Structure formats: structure tokens, C-alpha cells
PDB file of C-alpha atoms in Angstrom:
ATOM      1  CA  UNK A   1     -13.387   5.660   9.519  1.00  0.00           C
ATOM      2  CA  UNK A   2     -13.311   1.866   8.381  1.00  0.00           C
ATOM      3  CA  UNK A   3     -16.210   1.899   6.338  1.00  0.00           C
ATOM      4  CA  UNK A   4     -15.296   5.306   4.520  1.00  0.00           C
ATOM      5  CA  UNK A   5     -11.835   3.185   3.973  1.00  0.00           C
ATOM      6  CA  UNK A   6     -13.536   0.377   2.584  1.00  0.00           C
ATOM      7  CA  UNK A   7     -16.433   2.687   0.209  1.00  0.00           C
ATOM      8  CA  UNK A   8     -13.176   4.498  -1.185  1.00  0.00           C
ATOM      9  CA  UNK A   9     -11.241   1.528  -2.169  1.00  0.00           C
ATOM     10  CA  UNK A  10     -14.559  -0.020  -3.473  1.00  0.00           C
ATOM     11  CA  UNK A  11     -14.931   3.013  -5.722  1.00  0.00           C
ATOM     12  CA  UNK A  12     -11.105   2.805  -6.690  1.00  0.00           C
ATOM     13  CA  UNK A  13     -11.870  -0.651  -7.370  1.00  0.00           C
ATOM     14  CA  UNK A  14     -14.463   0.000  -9.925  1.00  0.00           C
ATOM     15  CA  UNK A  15     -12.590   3.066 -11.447  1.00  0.00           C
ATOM     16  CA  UNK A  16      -9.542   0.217 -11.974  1.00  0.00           C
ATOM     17  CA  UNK A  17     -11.739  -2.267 -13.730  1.00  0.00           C
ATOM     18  CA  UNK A  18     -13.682   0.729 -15.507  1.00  0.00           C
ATOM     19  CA  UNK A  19     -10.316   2.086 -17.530  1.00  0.00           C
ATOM     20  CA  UNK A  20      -9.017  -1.554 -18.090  1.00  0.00           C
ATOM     21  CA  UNK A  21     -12.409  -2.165 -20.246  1.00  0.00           C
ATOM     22  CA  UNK A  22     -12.671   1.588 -21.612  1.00  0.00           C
ATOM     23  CA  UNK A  23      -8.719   0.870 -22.649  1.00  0.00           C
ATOM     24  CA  UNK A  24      -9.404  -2.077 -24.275  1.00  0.00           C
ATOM     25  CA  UNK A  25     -12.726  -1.054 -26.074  1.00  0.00           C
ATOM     26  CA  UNK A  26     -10.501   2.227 -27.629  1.00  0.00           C
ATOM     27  CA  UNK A  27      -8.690   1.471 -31.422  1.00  0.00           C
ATOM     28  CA  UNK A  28      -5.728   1.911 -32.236  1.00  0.00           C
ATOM     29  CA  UNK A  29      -4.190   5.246 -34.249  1.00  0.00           C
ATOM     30  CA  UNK A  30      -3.838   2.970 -37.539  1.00  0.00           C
ATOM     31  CA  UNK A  31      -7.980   2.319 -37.442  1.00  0.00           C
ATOM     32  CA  UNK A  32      -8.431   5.539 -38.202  1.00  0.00           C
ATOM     33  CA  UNK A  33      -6.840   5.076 -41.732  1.00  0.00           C
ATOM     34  CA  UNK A  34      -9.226   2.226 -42.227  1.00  0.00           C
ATOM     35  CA  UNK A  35     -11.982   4.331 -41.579  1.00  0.00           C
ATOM     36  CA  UNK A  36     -11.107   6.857 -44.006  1.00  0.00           C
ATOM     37  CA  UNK A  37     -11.448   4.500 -46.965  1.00  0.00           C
ATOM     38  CA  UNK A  38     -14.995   3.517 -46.032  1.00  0.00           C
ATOM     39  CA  UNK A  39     -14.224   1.315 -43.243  1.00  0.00           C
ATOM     40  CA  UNK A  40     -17.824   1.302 -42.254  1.00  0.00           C
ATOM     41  CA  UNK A  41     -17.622   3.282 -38.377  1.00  0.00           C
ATOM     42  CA  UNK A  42     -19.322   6.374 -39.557  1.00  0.00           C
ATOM     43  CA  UNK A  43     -22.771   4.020 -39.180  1.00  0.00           C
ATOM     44  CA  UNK A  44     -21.915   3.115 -35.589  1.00  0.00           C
ATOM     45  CA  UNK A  45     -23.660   4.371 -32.115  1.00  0.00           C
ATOM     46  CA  UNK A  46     -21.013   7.309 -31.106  1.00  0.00           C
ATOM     47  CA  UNK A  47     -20.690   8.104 -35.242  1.00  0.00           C
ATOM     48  CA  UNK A  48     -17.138   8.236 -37.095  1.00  0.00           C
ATOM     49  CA  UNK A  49     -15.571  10.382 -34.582  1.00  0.00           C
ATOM     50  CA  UNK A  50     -17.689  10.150 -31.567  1.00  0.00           C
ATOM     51  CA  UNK A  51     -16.075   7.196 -30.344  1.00  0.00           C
ATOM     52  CA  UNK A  52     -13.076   7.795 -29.693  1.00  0.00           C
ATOM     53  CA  UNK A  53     -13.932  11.413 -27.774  1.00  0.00           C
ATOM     54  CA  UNK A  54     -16.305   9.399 -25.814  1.00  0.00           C
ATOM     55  CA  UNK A  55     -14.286   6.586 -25.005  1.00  0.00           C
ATOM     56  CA  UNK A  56     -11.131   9.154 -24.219  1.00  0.00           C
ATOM     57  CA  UNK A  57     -13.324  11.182 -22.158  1.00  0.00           C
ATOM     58  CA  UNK A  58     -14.552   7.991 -20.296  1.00  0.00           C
ATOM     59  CA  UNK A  59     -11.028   6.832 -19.685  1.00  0.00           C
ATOM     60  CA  UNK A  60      -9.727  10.406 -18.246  1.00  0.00           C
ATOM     61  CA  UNK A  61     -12.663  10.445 -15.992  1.00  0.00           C
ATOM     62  CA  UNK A  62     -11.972   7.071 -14.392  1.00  0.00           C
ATOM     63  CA  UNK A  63      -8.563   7.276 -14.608  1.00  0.00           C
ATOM     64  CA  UNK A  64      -9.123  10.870 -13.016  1.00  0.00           C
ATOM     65  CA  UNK A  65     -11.340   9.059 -10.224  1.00  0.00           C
ATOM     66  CA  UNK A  66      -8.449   6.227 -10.037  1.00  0.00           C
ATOM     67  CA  UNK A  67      -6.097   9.092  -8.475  1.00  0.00           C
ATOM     68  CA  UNK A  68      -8.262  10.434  -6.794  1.00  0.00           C
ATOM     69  CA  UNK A  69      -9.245   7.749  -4.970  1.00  0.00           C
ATOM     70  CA  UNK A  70      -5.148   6.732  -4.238  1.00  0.00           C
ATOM     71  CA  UNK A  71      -4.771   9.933  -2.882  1.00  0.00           C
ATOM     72  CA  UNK A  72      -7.868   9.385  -0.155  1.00  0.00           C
ATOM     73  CA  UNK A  73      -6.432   5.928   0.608  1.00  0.00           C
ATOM     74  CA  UNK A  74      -2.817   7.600   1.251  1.00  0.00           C
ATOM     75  CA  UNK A  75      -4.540  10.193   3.342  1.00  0.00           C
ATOM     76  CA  UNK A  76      -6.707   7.953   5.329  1.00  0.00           C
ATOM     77  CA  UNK A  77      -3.967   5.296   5.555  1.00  0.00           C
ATOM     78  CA  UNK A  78      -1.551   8.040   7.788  1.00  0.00           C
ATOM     79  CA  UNK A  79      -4.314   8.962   9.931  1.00  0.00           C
ATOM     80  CA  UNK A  80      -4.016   7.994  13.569  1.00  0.00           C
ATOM     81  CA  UNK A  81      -6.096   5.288  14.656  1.00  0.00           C
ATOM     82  CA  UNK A  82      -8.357   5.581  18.008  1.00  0.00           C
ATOM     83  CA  UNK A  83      -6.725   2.822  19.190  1.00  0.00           C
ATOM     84  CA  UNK A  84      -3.249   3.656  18.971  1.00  0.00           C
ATOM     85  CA  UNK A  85      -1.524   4.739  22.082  1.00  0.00           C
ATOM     86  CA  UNK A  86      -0.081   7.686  20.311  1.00  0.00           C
ATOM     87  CA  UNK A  87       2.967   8.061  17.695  1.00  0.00           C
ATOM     88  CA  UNK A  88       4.059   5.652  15.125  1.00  0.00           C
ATOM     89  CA  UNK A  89       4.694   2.101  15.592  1.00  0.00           C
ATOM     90  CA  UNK A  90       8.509   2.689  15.718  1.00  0.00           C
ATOM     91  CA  UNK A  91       7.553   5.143  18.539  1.00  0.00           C
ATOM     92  CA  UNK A  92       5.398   2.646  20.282  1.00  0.00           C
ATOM     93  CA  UNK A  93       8.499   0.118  19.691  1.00  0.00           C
ATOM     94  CA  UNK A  94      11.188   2.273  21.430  1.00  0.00           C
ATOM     95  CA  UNK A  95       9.110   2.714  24.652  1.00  0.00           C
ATOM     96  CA  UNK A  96      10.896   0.033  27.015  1.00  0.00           C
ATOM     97  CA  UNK A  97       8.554  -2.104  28.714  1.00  0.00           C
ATOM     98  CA  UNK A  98       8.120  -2.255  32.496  1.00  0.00           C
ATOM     99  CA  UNK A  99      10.565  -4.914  33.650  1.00  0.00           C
ATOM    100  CA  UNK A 100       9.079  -8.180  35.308  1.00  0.00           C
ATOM    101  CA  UNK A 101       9.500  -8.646  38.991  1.00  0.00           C
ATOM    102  CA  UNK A 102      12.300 -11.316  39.255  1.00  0.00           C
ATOM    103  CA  UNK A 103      13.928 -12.788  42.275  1.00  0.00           C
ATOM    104  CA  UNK A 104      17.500 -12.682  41.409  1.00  0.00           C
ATOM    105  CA  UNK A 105      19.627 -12.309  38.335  1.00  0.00           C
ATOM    106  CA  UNK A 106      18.193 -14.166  35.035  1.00  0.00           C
ATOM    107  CA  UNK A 107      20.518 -17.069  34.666  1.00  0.00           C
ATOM    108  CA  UNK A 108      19.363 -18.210  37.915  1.00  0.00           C
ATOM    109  CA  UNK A 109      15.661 -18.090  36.738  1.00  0.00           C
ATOM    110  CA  UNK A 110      16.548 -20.797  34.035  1.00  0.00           C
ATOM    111  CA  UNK A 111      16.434 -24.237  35.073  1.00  0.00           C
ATOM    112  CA  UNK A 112      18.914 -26.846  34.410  1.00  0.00           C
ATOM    113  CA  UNK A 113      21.706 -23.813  33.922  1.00  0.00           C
ATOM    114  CA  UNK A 114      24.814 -24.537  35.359  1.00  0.00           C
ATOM    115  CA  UNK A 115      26.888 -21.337  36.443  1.00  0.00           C
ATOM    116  CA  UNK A 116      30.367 -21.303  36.358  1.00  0.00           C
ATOM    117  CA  UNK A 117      32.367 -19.800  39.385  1.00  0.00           C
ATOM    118  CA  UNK A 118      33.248 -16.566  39.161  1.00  0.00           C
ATOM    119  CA  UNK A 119      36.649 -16.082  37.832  1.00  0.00           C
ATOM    120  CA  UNK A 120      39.414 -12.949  38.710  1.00  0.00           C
ATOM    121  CA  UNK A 121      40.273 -11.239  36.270  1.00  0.00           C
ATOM    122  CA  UNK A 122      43.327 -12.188  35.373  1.00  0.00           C
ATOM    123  CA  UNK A 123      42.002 -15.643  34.481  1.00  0.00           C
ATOM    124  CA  UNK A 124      39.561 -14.233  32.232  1.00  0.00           C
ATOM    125  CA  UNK A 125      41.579 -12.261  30.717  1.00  0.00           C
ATOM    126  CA  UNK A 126      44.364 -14.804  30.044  1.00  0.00           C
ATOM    127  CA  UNK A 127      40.884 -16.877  28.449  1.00  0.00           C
ATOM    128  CA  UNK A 128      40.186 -14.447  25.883  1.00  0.00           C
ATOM    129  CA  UNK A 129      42.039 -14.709  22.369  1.00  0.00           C
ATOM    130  CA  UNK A 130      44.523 -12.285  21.383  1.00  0.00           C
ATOM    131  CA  UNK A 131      42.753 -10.302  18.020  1.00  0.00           C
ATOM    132  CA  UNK A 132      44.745 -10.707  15.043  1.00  0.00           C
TER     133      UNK A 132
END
């Protein structure tokens, strides 16, 4: 599944880099003006108005390919993996772990922790602040 990841972002890749040139090599609406009065593109490779179709074409085909290609990521992004003991990772996090085997309560585990005597309650309540 990791190398069919990797071959479609490879090919998205290439489609990305493809439109930014095809973009770039395209003129803008006012060259066609220029060309009208003899601006010398009728002589050229495509001809006067085979350019810009081809170039157009060329840019909705990658761009086409572009999407395409998002969409696959997307897909193969919200797959399950093999390795995953099943659900999402917020599924995964709500599991509680198996609690460590512990001798007594947890302050007592921590050394150099000084416990206070336990107090009644009336003391502690008499130490707790009156809210405002």
C-alpha cells in the first residue's frame, strides 16, 4: 500500500510541476491583439491559434490528473493500516491502559516525599478558603 502511496504522489508531483510550466508558457488575453496586427505567431510550431488550444488542453489534463491524484491520496490516507490495532487514534487513545502492579498508594512510591498526617475533617475544612 506504501509504494502505491508513494507512485501516486510521485505522479501528483509531476502533474504540479507540469501545470506550473504549461501556466507560465500560456499568453496573456491582450497577445492576442498583437497577433492580429501581424505580430508574427501565425509562423510558429502550434500555428496562430494552435497554441493556445494546445497549451489549454495540456493544462486541463494535468490539472485534471492534479485532482485526481488528491483524491487517491485522501482515499488512501483514511485507509486502515495493517498495523493499527483497530479504530482511530482517538479510539486507540481512550482505551485505558492496564495499571502497573504497585505496592501501596503512589505518593509512597516517590522518594524523598514527605506525607502529612492525616487530618479530620473539620481541620481541613477550616484550611480551605472561603470562595468569594
Amino acid at each position: 500500500m506504501q509504494v502505491m502511496m508513494n507512485l501516486v504522489l510521485l505522479l501528483q508531483l509531476a502533474a504540479a510541476v507540469a501545470m506550473i510550466g504549461l501556466v507560465l508558457m500560456q499568453q496573456g488575453k491582450g497577445a492576442d491583439m498583437g497577433a492580429a496586427f501581424g505580430g508574427g505567431s501565425s509562423g510558429s510550431l502550434f500555428g496562430a491559434t494552435g497554441s493556445a488550444n494546445f497549451l489549454s488542453r495540456s493544462t486541463a489534463v494535468a490539472a485534471t490528473l492534479f485532482f485526481v491524484c488528491t483524491l487517491a491520496l485522501a482515499y488512501f490516507g483514511n485507509l486502515p493500516s495493517a498495523d493499527a490495532a483497530g479504530g482511530s487514534i482517538l479510539d486507540r487513545a481512550a482505551t485505558p491502559a492496564a495499571p502497573a502492579a504497585s505496592s501501596g498508594p503512589v505518593a509512597a512510591q516517590i522518594p524523598g516525599l514527605v506525607q502529612a498526617p492525616a487530618a479530620s475533617g473539620a481541620a481541613v475544612a477550616a484550611s480551605v478558603p472561603a470562595s468569594r
